[in-house]
PDB file of C-alpha atoms in Angstrom:
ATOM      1  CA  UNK G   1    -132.717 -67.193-143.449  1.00 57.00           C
ATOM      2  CA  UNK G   2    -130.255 -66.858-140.711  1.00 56.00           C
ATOM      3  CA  UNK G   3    -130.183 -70.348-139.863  1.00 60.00           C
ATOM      4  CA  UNK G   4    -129.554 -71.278-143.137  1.00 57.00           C
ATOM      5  CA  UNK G   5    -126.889 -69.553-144.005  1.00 55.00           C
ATOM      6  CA  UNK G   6    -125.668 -70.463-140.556  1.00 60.00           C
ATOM      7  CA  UNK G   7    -125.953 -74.153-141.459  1.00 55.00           C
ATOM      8  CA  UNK G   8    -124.266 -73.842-144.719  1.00 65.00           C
ATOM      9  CA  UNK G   9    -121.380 -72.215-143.174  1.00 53.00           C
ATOM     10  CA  UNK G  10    -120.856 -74.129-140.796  1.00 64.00           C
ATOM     11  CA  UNK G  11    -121.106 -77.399-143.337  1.00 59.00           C
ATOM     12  CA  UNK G  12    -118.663 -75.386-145.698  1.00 57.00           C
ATOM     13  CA  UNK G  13    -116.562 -74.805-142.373  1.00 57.00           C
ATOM     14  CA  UNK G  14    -116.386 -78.573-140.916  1.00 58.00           C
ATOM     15  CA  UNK G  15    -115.625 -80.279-145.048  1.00 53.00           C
ATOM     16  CA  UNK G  16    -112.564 -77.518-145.404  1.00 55.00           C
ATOM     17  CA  UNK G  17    -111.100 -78.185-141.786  1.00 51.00           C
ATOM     18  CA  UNK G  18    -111.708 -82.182-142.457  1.00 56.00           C
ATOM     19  CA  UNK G  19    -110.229 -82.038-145.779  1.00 48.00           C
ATOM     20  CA  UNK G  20    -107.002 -79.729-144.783  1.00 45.00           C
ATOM     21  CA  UNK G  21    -106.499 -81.995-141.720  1.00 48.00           C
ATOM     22  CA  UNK G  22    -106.798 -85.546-143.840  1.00 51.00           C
ATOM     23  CA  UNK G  23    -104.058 -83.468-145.961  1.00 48.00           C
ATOM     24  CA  UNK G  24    -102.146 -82.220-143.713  1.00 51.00           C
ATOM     25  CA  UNK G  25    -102.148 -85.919-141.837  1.00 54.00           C
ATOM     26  CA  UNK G  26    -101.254 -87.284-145.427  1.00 51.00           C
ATOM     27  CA  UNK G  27     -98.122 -85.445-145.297  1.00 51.00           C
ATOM     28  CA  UNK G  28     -96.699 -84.841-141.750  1.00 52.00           C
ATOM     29  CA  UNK G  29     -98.651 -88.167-139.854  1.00 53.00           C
ATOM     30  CA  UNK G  30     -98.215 -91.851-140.253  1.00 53.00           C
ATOM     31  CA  UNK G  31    -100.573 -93.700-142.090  1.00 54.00           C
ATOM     32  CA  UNK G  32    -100.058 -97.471-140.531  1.00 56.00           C
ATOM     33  CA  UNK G  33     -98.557 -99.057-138.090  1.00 55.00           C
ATOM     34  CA  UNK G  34     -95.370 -99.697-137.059  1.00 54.00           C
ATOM     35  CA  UNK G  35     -96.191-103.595-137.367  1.00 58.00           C
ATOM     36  CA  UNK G  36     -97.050-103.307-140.894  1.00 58.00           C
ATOM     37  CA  UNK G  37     -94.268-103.845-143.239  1.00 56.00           C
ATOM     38  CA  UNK G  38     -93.211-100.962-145.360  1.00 54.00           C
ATOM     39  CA  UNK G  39     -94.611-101.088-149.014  1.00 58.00           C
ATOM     40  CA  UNK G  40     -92.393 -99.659-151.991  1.00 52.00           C
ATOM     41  CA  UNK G  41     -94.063 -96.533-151.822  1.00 61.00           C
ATOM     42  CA  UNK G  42     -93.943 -96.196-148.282  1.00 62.00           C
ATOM     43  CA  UNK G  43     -92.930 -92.443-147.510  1.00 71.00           C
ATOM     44  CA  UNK G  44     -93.187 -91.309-150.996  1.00 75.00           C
ATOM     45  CA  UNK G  45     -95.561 -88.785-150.506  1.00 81.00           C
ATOM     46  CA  UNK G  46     -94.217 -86.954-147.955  1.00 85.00           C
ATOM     47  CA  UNK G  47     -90.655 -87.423-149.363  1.00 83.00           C
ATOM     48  CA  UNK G  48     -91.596 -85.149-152.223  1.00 84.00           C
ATOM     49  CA  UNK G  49     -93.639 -82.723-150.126  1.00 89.00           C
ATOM     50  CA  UNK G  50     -89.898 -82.341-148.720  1.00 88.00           C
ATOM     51  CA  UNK G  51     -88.422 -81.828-151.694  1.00 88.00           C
ATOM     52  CA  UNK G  52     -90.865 -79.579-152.944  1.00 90.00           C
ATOM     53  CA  UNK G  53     -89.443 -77.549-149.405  1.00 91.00           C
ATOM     54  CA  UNK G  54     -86.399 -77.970-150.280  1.00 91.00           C
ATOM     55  CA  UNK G  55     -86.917 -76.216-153.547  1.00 92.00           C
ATOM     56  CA  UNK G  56     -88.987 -73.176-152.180  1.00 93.00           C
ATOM     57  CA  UNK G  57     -85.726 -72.751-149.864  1.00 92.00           C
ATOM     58  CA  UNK G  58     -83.372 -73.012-152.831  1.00 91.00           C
ATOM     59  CA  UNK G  59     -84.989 -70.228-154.324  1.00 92.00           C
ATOM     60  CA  UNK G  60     -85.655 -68.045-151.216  1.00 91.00           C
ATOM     61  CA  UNK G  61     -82.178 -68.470-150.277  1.00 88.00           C
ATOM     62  CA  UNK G  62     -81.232 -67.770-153.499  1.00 88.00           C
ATOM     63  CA  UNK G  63     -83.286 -64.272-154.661  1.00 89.00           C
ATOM     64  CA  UNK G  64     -84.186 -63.607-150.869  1.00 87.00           C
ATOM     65  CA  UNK G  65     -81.380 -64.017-148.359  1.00 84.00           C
ATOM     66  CA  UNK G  66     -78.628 -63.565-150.874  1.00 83.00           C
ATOM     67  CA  UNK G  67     -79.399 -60.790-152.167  1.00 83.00           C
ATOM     68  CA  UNK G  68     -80.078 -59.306-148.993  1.00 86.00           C
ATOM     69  CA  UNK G  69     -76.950 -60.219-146.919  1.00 80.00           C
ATOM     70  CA  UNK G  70     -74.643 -58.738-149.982  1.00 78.00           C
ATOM     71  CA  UNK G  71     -76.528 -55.422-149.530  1.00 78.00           C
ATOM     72  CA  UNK G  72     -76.566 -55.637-145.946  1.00 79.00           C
ATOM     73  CA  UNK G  73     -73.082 -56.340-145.183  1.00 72.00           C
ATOM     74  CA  UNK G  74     -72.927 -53.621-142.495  1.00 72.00           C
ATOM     75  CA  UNK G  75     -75.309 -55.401-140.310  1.00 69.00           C
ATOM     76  CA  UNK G  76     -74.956 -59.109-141.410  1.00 69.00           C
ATOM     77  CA  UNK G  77     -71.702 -58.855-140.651  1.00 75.00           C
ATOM     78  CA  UNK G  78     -70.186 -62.745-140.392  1.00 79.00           C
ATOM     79  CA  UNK G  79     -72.895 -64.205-142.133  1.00 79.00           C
ATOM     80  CA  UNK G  80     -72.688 -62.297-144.702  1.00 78.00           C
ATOM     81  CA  UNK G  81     -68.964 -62.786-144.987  1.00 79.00           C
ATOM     82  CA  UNK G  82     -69.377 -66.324-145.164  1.00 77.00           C
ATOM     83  CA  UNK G  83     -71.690 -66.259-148.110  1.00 77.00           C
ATOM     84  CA  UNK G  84     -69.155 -64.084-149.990  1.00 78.00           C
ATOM     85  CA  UNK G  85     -66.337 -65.830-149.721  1.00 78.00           C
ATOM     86  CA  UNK G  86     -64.580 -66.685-153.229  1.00 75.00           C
ATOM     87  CA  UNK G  87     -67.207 -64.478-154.543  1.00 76.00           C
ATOM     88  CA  UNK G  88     -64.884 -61.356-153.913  1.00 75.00           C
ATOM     89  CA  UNK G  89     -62.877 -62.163-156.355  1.00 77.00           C
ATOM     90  CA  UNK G  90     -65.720 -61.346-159.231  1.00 78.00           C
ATOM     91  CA  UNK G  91     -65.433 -57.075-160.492  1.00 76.00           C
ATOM     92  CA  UNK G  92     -69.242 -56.667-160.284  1.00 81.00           C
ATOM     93  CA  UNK G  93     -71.759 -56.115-157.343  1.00 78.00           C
ATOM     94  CA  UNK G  94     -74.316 -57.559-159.532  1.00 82.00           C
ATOM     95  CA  UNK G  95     -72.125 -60.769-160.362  1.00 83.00           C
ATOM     96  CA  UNK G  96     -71.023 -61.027-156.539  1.00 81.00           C
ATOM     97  CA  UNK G  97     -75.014 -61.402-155.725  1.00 82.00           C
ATOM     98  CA  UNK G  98     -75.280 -64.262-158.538  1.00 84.00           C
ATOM     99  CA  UNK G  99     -72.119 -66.043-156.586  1.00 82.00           C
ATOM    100  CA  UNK G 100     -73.859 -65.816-153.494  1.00 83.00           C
ATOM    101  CA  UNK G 101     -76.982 -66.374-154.369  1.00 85.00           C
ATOM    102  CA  UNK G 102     -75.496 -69.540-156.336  1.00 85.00           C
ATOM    103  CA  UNK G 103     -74.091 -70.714-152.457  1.00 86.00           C
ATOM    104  CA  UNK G 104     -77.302 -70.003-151.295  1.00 86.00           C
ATOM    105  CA  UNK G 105     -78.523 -72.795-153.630  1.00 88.00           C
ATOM    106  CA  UNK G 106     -75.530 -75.083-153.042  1.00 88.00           C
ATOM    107  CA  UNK G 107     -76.622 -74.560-148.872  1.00 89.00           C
ATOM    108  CA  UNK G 108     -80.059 -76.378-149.093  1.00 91.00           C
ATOM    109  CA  UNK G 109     -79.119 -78.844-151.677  1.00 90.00           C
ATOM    110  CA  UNK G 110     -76.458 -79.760-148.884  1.00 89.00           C
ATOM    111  CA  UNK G 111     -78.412 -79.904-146.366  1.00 92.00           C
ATOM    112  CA  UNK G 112     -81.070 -82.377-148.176  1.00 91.00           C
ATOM    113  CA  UNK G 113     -78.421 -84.902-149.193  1.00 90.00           C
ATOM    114  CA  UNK G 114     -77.068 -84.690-145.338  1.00 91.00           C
ATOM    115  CA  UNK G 115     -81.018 -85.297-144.959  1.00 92.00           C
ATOM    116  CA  UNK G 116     -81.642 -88.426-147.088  1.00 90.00           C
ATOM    117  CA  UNK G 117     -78.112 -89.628-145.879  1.00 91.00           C
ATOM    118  CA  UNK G 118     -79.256 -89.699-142.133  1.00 91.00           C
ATOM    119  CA  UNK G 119     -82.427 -91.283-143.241  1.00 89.00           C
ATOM    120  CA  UNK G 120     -81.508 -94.371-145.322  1.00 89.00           C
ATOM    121  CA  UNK G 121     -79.126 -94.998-142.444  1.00 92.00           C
ATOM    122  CA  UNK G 122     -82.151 -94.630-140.095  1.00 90.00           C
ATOM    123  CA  UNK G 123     -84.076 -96.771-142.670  1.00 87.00           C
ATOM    124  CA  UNK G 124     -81.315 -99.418-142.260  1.00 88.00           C
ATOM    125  CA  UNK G 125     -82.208 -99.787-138.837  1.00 88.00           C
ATOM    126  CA  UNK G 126     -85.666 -99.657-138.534  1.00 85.00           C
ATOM    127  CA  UNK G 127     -87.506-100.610-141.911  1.00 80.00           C
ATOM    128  CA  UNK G 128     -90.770 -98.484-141.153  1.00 79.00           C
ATOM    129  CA  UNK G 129     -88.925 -95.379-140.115  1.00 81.00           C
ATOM    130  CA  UNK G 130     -89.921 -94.133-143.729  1.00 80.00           C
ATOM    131  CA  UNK G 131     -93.486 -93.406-142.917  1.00 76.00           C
ATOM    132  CA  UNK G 132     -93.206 -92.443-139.432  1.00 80.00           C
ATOM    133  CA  UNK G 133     -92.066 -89.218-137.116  1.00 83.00           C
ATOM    134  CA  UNK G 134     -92.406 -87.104-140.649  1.00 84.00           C
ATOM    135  CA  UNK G 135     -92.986 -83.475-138.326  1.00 87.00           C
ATOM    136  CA  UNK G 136     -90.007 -84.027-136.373  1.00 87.00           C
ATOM    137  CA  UNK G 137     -88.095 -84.817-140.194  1.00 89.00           C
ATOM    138  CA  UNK G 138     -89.143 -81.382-141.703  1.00 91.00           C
ATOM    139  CA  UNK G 139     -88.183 -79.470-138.424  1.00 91.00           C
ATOM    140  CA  UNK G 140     -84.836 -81.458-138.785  1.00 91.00           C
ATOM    141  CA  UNK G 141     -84.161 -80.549-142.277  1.00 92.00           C
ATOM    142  CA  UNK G 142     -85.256 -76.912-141.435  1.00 92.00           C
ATOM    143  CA  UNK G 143     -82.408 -76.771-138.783  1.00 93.00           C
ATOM    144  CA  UNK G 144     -79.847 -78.588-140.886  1.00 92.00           C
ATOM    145  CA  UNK G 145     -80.529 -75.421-143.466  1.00 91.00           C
ATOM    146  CA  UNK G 146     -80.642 -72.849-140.758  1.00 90.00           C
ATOM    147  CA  UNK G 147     -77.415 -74.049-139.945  1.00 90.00           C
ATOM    148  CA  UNK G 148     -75.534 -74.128-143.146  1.00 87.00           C
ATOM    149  CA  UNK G 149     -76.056 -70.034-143.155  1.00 85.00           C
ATOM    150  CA  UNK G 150     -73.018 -69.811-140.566  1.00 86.00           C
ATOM    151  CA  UNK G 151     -70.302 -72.221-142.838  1.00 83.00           C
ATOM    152  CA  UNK G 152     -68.340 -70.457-145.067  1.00 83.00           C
ATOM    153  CA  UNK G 153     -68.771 -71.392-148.573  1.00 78.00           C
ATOM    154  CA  UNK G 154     -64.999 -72.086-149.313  1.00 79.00           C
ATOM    155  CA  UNK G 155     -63.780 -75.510-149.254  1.00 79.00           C
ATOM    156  CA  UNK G 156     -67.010 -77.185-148.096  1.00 78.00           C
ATOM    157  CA  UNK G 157     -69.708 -75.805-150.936  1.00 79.00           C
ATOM    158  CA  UNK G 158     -67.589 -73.949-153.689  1.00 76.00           C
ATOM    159  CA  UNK G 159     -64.531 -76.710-153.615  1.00 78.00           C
ATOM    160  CA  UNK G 160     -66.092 -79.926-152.575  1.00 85.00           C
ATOM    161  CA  UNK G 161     -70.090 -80.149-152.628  1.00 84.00           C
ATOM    162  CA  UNK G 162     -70.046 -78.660-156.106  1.00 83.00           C
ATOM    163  CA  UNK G 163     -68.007 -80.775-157.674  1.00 86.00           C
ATOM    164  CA  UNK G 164     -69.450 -83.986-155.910  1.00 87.00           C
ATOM    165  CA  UNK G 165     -72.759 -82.399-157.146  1.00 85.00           C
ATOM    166  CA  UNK G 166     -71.401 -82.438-160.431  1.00 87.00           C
ATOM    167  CA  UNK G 167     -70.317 -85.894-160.514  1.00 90.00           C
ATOM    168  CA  UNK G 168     -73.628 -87.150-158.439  1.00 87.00           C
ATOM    169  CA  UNK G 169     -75.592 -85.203-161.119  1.00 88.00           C
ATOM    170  CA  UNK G 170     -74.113 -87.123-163.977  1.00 92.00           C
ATOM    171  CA  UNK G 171     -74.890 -90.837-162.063  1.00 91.00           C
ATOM    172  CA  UNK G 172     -78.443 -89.234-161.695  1.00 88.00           C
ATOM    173  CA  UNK G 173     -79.254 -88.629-165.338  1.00 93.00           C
ATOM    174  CA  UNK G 174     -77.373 -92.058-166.307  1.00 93.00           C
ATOM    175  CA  UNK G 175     -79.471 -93.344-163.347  1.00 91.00           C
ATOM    176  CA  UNK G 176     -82.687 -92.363-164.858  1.00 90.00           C
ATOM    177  CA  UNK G 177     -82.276 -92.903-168.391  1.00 93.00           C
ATOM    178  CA  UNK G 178     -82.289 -96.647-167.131  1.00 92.00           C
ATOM    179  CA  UNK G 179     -85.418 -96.222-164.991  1.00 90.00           C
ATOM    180  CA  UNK G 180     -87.405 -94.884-168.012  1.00 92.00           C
ATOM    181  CA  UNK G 181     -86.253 -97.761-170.154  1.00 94.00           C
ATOM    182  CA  UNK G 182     -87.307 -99.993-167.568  1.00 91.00           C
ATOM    183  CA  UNK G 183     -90.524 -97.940-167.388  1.00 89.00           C
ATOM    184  CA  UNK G 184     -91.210 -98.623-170.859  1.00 92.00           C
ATOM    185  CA  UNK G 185     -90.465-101.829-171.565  1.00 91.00           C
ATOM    186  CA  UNK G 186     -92.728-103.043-168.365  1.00 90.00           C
ATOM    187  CA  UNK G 187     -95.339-100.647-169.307  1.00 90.00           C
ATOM    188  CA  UNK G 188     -95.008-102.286-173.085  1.00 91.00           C
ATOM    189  CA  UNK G 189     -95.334-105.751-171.386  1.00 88.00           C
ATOM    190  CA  UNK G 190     -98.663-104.339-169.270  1.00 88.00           C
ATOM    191  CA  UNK G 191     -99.985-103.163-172.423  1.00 91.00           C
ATOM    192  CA  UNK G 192     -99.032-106.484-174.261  1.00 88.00           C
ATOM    193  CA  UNK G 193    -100.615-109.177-171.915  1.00 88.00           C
ATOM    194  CA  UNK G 194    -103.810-106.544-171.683  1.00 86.00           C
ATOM    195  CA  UNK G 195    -104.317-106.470-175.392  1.00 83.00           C
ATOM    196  CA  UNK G 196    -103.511-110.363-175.218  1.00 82.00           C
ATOM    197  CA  UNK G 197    -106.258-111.189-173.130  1.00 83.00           C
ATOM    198  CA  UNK G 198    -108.914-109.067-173.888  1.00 79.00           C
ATOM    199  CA  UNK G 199    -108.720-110.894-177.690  1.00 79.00           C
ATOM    200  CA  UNK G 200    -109.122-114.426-175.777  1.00 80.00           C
ATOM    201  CA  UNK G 201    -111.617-112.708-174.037  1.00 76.00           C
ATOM    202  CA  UNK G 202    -113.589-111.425-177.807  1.00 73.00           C
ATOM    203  CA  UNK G 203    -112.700-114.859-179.253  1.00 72.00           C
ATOM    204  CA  UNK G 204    -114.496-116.943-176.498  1.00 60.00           C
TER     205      UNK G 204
END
């Protein structure tokens, strides 16, 4: 009885280590080549595993760190005065927290265009650099974050990056409404020439 349970754990043991490494490889490694021409998916996985990162950060920064550094201040010290500033101005200790927790959000969203920036320039130059070196990426993007904790949020996040957010924001939605028109209308065409030939098919 031993053995058996033995051999079952071990099976149990080897498909969950096989199936989190084939995961794990599907995110971090590099599925081809570098000879192999990227396809139009090429890196799309692991570009949203990134921003899925990027949006765990947003909030931790932004109900974890935040609130922590305004409560904190003693210890913090510059940090925290760095995430506070223009949020002084606001009567509340409650509504001072929302500010910084807002630059908190502002931080990571920075630090992922600065991301995607570096990489369609890197993309420019090498065409495959999409699916490759993804670890070192994520361990970049982590230290870009890490290091917008020590700029101050006024002019770079409050001023600037929040109204070129604004305006980016805007050219995203127009963006988009486009790409599900597109969407559609091939889609409609798919469904179309489908219909189209399976009724030559019944017809003979």
């Amino acid at each position: 009885m031993g053995a058996l349970l033995s051999c079952i754990a071990t099976g149990l043991g080897f498909c969950f280590c096989s199936a989190c490494s084939s995961l794990l490889g599907a995110c971090c490694g590099n599925d081809k080549p570098s000879t192999v021409p990227p396809s139009v998916t090429s890196g799309r996985k692991r570009s949203v595993f990134l921003l899925v990162i990027a949006l765990a950060l947003a909030l931790a920064f932004q109900y974890g760190v935040a609130p922590w550094l305004v409560d904190n201040q003693d210890l913090t010290g510059a940090i925290s005065k760095n995430w506070l500033d223009g949020c002084k101005q606001y009567a509340t200790e409650e509504l001072r927290e929302s500010c910084a927790g807002n630059q908190g959000v502002y931080r990571v969203s920075f630090a992922a265009v600065i991301f995607y920036c570096l990489a369609a320039i890197a993309v420019l130059c090498k065409p495959t650099f999409n699916r490759e070196v993804w670890p070192a990426k994520y361990v970049l993007f982590f230290f870009i974050c890490v290091a917008t904790i020590f700029i101050t949020n006024e002019p770079l996040f409050s001023d600037v990056f929040l109204n070129i957010g604004r305006v980016g924001a805007v050219g995203f939605i127009c963006l988009q409404q486009l790409i599900i028109i597109d969407v559609a209308y091939s889609w409609n065409d798919n469904w179309v020439q489908r219909g189209d030939a399976a009724e030559s098919e019944e017809m003979g």
